[in-house]
Coordinates of N, CA and C in Angstrom, one line a residue:
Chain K
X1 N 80.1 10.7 27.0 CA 81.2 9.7 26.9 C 80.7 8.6 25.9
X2 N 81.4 8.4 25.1 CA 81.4 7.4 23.8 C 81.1 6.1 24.8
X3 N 80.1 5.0 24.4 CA 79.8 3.5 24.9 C 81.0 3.0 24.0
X4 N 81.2 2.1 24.7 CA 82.5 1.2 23.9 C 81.5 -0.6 24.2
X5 N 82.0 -1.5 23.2 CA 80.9 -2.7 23.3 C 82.2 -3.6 22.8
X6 N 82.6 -5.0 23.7 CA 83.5 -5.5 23.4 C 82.8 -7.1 23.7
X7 N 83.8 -8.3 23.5 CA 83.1 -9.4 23.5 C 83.1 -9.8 25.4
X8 N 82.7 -10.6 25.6 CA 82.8 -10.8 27.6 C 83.7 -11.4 27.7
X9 N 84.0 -12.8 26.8 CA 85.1 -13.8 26.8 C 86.0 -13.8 25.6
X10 N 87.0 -14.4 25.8 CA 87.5 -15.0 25.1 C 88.5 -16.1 25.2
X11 N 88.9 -17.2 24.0 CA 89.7 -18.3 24.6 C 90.9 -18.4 23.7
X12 N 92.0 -18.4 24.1 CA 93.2 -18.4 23.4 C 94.1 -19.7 24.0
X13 N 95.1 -20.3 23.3 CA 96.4 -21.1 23.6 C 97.5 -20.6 24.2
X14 N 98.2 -20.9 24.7 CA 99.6 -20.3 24.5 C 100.0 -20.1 23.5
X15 N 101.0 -19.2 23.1 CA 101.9 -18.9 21.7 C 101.1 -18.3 20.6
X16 N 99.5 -18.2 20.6 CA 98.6 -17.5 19.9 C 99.1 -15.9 19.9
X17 N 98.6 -15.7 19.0 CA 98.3 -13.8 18.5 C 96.9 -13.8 18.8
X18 N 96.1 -12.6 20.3 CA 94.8 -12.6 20.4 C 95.2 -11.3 20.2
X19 N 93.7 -11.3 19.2 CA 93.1 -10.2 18.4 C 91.4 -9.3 19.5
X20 N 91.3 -8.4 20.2 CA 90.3 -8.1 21.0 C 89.9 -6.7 20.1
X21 N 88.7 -7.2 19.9 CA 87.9 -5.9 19.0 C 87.1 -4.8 20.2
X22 N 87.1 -3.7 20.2 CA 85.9 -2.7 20.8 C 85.2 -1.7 19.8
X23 N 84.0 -2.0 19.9 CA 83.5 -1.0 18.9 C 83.2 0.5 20.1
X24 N 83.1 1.5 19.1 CA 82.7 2.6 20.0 C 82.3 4.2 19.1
X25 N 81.4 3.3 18.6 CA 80.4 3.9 17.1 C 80.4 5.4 17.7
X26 N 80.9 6.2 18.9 CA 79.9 7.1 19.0 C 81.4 8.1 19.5
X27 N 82.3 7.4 18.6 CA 83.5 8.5 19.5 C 83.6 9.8 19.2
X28 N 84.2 10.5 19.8 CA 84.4 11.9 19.0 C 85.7 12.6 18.9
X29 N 85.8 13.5 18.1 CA 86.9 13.9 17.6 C 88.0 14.4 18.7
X30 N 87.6 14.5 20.0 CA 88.8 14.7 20.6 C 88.8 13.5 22.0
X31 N 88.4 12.1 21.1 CA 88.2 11.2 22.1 C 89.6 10.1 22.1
X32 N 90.6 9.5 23.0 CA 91.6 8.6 22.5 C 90.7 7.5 22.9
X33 N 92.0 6.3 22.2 CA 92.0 4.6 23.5 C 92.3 4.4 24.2
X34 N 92.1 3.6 25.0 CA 93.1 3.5 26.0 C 92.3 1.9 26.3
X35 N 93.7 1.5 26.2 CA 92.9 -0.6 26.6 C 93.8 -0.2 28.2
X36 N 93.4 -1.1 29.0 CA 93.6 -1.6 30.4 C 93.6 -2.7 30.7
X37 N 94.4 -3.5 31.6 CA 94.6 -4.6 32.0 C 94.6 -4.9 33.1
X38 N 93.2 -6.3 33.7 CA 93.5 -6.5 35.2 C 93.5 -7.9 35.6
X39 N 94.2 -8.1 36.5 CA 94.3 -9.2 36.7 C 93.6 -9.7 38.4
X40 N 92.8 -10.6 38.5 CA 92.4 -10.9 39.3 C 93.1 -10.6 41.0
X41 N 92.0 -9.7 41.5 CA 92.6 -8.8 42.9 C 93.6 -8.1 42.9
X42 N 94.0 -7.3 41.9 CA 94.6 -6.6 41.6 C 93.7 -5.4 41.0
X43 N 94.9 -4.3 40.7 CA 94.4 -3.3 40.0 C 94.1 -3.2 38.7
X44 N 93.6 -2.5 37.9 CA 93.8 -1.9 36.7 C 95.3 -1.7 36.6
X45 N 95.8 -2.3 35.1 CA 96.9 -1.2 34.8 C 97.1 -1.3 33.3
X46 N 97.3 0.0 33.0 CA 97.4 0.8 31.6 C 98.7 0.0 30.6
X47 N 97.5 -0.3 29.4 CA 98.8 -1.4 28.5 C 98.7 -0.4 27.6
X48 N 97.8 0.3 26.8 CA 98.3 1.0 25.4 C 97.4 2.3 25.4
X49 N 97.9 3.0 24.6 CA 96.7 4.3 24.0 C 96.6 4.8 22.8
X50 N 96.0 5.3 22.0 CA 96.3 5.9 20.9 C 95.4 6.8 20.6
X51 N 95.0 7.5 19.4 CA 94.1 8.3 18.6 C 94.1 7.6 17.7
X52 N 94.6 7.3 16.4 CA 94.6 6.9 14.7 C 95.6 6.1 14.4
X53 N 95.5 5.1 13.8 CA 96.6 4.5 13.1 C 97.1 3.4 14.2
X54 N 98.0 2.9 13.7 CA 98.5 1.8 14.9 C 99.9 2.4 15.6
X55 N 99.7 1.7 17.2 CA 100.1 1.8 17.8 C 100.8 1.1 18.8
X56 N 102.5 0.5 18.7 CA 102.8 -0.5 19.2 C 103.8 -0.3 20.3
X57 N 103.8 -1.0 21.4 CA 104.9 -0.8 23.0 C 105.6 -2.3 22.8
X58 N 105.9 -2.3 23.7 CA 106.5 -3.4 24.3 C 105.4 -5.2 24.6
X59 N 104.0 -4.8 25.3 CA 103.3 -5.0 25.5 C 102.6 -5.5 24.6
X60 N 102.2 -4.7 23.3 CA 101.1 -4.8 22.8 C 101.0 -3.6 21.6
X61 N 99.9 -3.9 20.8 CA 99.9 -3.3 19.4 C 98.0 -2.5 19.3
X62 N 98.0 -1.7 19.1 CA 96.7 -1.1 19.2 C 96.2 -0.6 17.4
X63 N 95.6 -1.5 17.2 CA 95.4 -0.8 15.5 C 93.8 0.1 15.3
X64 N 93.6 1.4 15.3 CA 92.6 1.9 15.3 C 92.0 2.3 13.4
X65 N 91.3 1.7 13.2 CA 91.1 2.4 11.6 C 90.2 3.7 11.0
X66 N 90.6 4.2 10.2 CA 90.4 5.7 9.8 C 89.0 6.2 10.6
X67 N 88.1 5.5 10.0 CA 86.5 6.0 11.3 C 86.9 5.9 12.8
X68 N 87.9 5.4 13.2 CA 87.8 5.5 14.5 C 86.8 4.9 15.0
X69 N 85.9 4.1 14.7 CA 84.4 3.8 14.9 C 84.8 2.4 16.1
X70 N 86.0 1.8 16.0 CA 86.7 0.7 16.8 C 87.9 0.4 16.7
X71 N 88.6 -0.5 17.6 CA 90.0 -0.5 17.6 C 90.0 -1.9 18.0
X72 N 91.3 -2.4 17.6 CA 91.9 -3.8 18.2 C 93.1 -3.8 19.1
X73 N 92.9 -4.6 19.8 CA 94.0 -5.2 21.0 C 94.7 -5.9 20.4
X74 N 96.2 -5.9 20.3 CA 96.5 -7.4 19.7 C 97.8 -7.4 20.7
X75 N 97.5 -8.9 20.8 CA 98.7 -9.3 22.3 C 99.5 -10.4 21.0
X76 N 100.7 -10.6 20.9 CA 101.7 -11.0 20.7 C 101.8 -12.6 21.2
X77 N 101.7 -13.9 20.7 CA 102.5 -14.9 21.1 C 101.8 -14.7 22.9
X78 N 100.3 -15.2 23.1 CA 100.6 -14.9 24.7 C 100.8 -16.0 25.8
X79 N 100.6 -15.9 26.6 CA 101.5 -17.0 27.7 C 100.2 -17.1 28.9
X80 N 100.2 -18.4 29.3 CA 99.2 -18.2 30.4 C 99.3 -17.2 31.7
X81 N 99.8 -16.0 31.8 CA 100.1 -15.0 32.7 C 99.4 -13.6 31.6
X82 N 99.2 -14.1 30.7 CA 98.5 -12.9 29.8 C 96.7 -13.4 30.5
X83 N 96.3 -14.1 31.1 CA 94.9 -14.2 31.9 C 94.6 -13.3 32.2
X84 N 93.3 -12.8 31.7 CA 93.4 -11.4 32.4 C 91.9 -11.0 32.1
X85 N 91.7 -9.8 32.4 CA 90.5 -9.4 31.6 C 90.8 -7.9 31.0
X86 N 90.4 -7.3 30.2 CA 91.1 -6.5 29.1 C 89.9 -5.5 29.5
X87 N 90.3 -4.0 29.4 CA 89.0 -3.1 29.6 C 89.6 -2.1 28.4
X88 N 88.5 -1.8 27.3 CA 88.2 -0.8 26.4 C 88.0 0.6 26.9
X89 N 88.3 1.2 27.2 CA 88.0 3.3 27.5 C 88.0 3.8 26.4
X90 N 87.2 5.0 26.0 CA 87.7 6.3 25.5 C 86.7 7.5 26.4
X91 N 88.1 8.6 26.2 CA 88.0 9.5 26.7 C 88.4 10.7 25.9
X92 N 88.2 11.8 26.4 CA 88.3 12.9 25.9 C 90.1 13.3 26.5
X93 N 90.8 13.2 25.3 CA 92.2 13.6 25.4 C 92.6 15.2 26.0
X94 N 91.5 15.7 25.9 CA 91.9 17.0 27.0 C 91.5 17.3 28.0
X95 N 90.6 16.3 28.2 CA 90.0 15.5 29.7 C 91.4 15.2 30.9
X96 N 91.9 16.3 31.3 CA 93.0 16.1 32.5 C 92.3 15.7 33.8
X97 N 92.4 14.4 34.3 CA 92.3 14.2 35.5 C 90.7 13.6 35.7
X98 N 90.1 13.2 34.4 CA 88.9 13.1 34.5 C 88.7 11.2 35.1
X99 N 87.8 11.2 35.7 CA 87.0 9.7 35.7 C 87.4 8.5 34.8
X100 N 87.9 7.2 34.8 CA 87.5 6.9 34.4 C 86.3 5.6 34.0
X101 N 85.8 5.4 33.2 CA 84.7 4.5 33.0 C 84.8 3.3 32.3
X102 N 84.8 2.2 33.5 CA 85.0 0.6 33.2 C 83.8 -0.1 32.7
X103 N 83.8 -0.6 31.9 CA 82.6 -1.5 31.6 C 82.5 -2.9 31.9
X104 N 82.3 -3.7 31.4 CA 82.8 -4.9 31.7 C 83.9 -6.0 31.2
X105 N 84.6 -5.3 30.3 CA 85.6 -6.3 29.6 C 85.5 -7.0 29.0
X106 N 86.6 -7.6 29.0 CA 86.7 -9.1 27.8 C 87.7 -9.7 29.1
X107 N 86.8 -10.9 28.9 CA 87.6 -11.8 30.0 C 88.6 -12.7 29.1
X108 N 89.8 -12.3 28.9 CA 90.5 -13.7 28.4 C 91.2 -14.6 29.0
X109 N 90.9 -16.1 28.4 CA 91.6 -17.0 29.3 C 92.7 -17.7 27.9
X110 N 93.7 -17.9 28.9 CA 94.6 -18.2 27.8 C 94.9 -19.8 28.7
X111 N 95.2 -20.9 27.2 CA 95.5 -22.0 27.8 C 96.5 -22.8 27.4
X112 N 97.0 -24.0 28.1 CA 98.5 -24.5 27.9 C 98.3 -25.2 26.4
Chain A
X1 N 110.1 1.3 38.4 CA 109.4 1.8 38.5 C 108.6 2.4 39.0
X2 N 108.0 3.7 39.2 CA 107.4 4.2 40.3 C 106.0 3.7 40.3
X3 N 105.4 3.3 41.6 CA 104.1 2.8 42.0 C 103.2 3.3 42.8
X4 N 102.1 3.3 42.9 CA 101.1 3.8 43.4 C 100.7 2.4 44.6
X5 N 101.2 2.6 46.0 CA 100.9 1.6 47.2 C 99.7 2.1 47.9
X6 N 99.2 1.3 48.7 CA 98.0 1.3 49.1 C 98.3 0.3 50.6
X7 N 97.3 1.2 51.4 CA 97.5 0.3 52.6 C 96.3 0.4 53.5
X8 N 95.8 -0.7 54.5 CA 96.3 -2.3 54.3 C 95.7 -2.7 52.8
X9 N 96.3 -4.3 53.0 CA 95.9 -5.0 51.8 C 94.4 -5.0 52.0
X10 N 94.1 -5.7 53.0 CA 93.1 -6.5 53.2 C 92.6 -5.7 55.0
X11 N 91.2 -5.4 54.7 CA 91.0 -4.5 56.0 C 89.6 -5.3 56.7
X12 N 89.4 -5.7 57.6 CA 88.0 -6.4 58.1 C 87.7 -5.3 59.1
X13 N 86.5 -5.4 59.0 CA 85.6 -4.3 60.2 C 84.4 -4.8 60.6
X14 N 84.1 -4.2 61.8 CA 82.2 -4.6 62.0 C 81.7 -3.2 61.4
X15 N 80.5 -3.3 60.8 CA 79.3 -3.0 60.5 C 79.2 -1.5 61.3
X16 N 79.1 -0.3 60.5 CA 78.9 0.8 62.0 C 80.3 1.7 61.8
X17 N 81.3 0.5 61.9 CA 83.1 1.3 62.1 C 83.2 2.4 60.9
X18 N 83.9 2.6 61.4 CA 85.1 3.8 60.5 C 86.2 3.1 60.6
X19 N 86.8 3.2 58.8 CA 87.8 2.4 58.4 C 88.5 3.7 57.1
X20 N 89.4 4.2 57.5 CA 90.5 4.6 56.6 C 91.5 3.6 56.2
X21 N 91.3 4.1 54.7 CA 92.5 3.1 53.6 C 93.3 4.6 53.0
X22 N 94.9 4.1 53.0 CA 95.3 4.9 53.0 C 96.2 4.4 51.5
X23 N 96.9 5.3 50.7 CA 97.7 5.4 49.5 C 98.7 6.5 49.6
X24 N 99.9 6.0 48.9 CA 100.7 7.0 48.6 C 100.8 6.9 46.4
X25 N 100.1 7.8 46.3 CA 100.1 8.1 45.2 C 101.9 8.3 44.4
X26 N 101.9 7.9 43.2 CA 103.2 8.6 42.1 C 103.6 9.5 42.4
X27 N 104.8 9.7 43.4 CA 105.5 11.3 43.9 C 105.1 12.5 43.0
X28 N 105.8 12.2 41.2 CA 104.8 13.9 40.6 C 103.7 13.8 40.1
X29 N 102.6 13.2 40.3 CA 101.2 13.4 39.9 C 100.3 14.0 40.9
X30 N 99.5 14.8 39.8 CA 98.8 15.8 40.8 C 97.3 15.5 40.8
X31 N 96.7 14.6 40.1 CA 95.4 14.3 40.2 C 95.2 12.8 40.8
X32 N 94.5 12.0 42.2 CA 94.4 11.0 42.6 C 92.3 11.0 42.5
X33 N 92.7 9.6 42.3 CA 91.3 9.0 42.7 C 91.2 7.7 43.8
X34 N 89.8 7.4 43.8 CA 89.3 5.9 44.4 C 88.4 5.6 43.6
X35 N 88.5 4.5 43.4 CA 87.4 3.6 42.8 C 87.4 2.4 43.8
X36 N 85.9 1.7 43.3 CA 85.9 0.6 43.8 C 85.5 -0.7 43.0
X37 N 85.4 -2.1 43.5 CA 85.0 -2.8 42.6 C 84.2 -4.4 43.6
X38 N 83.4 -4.0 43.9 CA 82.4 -5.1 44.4 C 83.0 -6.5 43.7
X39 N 83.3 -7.7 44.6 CA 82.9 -8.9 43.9 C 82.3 -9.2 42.8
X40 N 83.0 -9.6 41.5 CA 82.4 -10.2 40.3 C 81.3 -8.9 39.3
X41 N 81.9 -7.7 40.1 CA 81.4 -6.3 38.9 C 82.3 -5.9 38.6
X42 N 82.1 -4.3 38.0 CA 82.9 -3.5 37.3 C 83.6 -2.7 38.1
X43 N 84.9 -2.1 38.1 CA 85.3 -1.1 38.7 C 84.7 0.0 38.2
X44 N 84.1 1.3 39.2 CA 83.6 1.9 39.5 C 83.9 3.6 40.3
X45 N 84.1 4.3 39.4 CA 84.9 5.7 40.3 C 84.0 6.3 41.5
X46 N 84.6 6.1 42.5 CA 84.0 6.9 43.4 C 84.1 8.9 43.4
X47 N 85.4 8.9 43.5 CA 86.2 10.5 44.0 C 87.5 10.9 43.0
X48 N 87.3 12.0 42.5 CA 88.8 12.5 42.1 C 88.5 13.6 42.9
X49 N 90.3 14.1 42.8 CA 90.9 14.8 43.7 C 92.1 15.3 42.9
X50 N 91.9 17.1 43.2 CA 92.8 17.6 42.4 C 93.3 19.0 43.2
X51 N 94.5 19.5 43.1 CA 94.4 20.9 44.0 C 93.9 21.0 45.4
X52 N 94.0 19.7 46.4 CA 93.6 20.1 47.4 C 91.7 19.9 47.7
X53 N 91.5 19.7 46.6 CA 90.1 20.1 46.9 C 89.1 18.5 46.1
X54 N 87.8 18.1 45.5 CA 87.7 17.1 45.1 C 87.1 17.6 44.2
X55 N 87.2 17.3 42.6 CA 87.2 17.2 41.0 C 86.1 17.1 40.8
X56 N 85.5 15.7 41.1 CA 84.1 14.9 40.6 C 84.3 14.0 41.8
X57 N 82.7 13.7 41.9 CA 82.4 12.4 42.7 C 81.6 11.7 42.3
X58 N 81.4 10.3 42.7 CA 79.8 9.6 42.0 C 78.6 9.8 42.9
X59 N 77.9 9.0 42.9 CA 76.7 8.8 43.1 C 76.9 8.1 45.0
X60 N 77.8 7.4 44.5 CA 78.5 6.5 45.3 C 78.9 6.9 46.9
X61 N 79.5 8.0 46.3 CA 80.6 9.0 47.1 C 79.3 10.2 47.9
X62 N 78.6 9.1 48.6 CA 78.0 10.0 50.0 C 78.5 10.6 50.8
X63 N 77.7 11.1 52.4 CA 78.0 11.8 53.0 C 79.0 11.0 54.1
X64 N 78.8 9.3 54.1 CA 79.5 8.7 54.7 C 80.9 8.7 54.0
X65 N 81.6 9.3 53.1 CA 82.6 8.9 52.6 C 83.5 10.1 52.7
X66 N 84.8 10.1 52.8 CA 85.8 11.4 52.9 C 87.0 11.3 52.2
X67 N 87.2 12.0 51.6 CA 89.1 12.1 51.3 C 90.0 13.1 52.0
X68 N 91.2 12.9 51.9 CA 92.1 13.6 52.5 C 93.7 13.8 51.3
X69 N 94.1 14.8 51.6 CA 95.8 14.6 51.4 C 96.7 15.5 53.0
X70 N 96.8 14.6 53.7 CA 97.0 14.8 55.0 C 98.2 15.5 54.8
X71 N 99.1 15.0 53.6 CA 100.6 15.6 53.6 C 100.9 15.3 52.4
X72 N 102.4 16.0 51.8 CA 102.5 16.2 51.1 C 102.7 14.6 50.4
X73 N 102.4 13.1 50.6 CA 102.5 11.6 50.0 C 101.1 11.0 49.6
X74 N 100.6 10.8 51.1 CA 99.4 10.3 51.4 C 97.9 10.5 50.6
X75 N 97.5 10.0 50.4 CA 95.4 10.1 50.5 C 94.8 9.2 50.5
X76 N 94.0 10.0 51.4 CA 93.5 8.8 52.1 C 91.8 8.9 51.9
X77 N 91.1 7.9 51.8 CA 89.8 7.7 51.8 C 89.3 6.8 53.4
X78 N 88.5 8.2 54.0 CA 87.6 7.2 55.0 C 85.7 7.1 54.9
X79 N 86.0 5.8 55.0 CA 84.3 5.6 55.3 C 83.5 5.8 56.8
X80 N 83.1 6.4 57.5 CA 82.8 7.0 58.7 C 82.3 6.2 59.1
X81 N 80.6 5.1 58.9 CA 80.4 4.1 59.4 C 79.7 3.2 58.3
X82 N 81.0 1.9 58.6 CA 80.9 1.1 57.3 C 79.5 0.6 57.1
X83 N 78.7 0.3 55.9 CA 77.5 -0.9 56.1 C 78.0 -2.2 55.1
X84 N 77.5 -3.5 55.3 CA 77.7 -4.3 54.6 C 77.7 -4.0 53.2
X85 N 77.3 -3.2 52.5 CA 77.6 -3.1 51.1 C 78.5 -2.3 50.4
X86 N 79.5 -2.2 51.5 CA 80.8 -1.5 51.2 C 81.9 -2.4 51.1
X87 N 81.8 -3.4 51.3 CA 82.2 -4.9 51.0 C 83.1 -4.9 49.4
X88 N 84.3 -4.7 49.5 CA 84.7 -4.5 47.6 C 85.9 -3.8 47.7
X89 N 86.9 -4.2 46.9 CA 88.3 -3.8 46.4 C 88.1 -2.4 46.5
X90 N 89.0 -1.5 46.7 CA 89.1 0.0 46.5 C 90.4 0.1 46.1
X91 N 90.5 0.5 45.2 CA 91.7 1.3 44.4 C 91.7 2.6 44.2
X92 N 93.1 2.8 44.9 CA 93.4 4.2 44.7 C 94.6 4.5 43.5
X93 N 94.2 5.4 42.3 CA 95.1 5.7 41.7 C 95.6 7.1 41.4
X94 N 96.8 7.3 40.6 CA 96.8 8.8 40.1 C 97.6 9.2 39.0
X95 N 97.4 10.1 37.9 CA 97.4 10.6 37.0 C 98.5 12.1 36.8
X96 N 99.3 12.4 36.0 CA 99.8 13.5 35.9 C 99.4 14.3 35.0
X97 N 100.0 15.8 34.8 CA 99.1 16.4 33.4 C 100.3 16.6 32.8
X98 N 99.7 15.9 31.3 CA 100.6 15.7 29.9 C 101.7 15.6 30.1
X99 N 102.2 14.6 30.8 CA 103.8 14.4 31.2 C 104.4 13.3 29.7
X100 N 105.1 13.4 29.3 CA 106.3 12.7 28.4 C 105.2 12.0 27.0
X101 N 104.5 13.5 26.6 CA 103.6 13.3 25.6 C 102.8 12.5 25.9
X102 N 102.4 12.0 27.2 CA 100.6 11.2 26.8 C 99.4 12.2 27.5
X103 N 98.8 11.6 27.3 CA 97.4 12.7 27.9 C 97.6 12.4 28.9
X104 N 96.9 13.5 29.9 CA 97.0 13.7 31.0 C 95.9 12.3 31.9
X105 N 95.1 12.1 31.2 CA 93.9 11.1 31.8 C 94.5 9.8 31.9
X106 N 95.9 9.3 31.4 CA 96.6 8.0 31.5 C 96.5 7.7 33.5
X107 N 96.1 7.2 34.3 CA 95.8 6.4 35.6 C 96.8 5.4 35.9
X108 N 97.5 5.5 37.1 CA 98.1 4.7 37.6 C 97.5 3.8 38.8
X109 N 97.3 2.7 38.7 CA 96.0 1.9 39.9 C 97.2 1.4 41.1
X110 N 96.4 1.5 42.2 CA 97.5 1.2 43.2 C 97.1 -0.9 43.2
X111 N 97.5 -1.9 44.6 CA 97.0 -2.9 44.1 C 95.3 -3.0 44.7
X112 N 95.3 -2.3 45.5 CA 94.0 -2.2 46.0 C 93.8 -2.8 47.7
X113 N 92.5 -2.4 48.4 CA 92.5 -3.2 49.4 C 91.4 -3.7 49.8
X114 N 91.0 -4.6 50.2 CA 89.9 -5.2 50.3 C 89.5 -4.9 51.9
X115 N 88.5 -4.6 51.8 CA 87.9 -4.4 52.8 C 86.4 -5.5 53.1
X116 N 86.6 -6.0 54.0 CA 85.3 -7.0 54.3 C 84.6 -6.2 55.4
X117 N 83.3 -5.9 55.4 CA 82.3 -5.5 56.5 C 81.4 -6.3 56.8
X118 N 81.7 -6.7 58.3 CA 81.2 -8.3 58.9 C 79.8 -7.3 59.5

């Protein structure tokens, strides 16, 4: 499984565009993203995924570039309810039903 | 939206007990897990569970640990007798295969339950 390496913190305003980088030098050809989102005593829950290129929801925008070698999170205008801590994955896309592997995150605090 | 519930929130035991935490996984998904997450670490996979039978497990996932799918909703994770270092959120989630074009490994986390072992 590809190591993914992201920052522990980060500090944002309200109304900011945060930019979260993961590197994950060691991905492989049938590996996606997948960012995750948790919020204190709660669960995990799934904000974006991709393979190549960018990739945008409702949520959030995932821009991965041609090496695939890392990707960005980018949250939109966020709001102090975007507090969170953010988790990097990759996995093997034909990997059905497999494990997943949390590392430690990016803790963001967003402020008034 | 459909959710993945978990029950109880919050479970206290003495030391020794046996404590089942129970989930009702996303009506069509067919692969569930548990994970856990100790105070102030990482979440951490204990057990998948696929077909009735269990997928992978960790390191974690001793002889004191069990799953179940009692019925066609339910699964359940019991710890036989708790020790204080079982102390930690447990989340149960689950996953479908390749449903509405995403990979099948996309996880749905329930909210979790905390279990304290006094």
């Amino acid at each position: 499984l590809a190591k993914t390496t992201q920052p522990i913190s980060m500090d944002s305003y309200e109304g900011q565009e945060v930019n979260i980088t993961c590197s994950h030098n060691n991905i492989a050809t049938n590996d996606y993203i997948t960012w995750y989102q948790q919020f204190p005593s709660q669960g995990p829950r799934f904000i974006i995924q991709g393979y190549k290129t960018k990739v945008t929801n409702e949520v959030a925008s995932l821009f991965i570039p041609a090496d695939r070698k890392s990707s960005t999170l980018s949250l939109p205008r966020v709001s102090l309810s975007d507090t969170a801590v953010y988790y990097c994955l990759v996995g093997d896309r034909n990997n059905q039903g497999g494990k997943l592997i949390f590392g430690q995150g990016t803790e963001l605090s967003v402020k008034p | 939206e459909p959710e993945v519930t978990q029950t109880p929130s919050h479970q206290v035991t003495q030391m020794g007990q046996e404590v089942i935490l129970r989930c009702v996984p996303i009506s069509n998904h067919l692969y569930f897990y548990w994970y856990r997450q100790i105070l102030g670490q990482k979440v951490e996979f204990l057990v998948s569970f696929y077909n009735n039978e269990i997928s992978e497990k960790s390191e974690i996932f001793d002889d004191q640990f069990s799953v179940e799918r009692p019925d066609g909703s339910n699964f359940t994770l019991k710890i036989r007798s708790t020790k204080l270092e079982d102390s930690a959120m447990y989340f149960c989630a689950s996953s479908e295969i390749g449903g509405r074009g995403r990979s099948g490994d996309t996880q749905y986390f329930g909210p979790g339950t905390r279990l304290t072992v006094l």
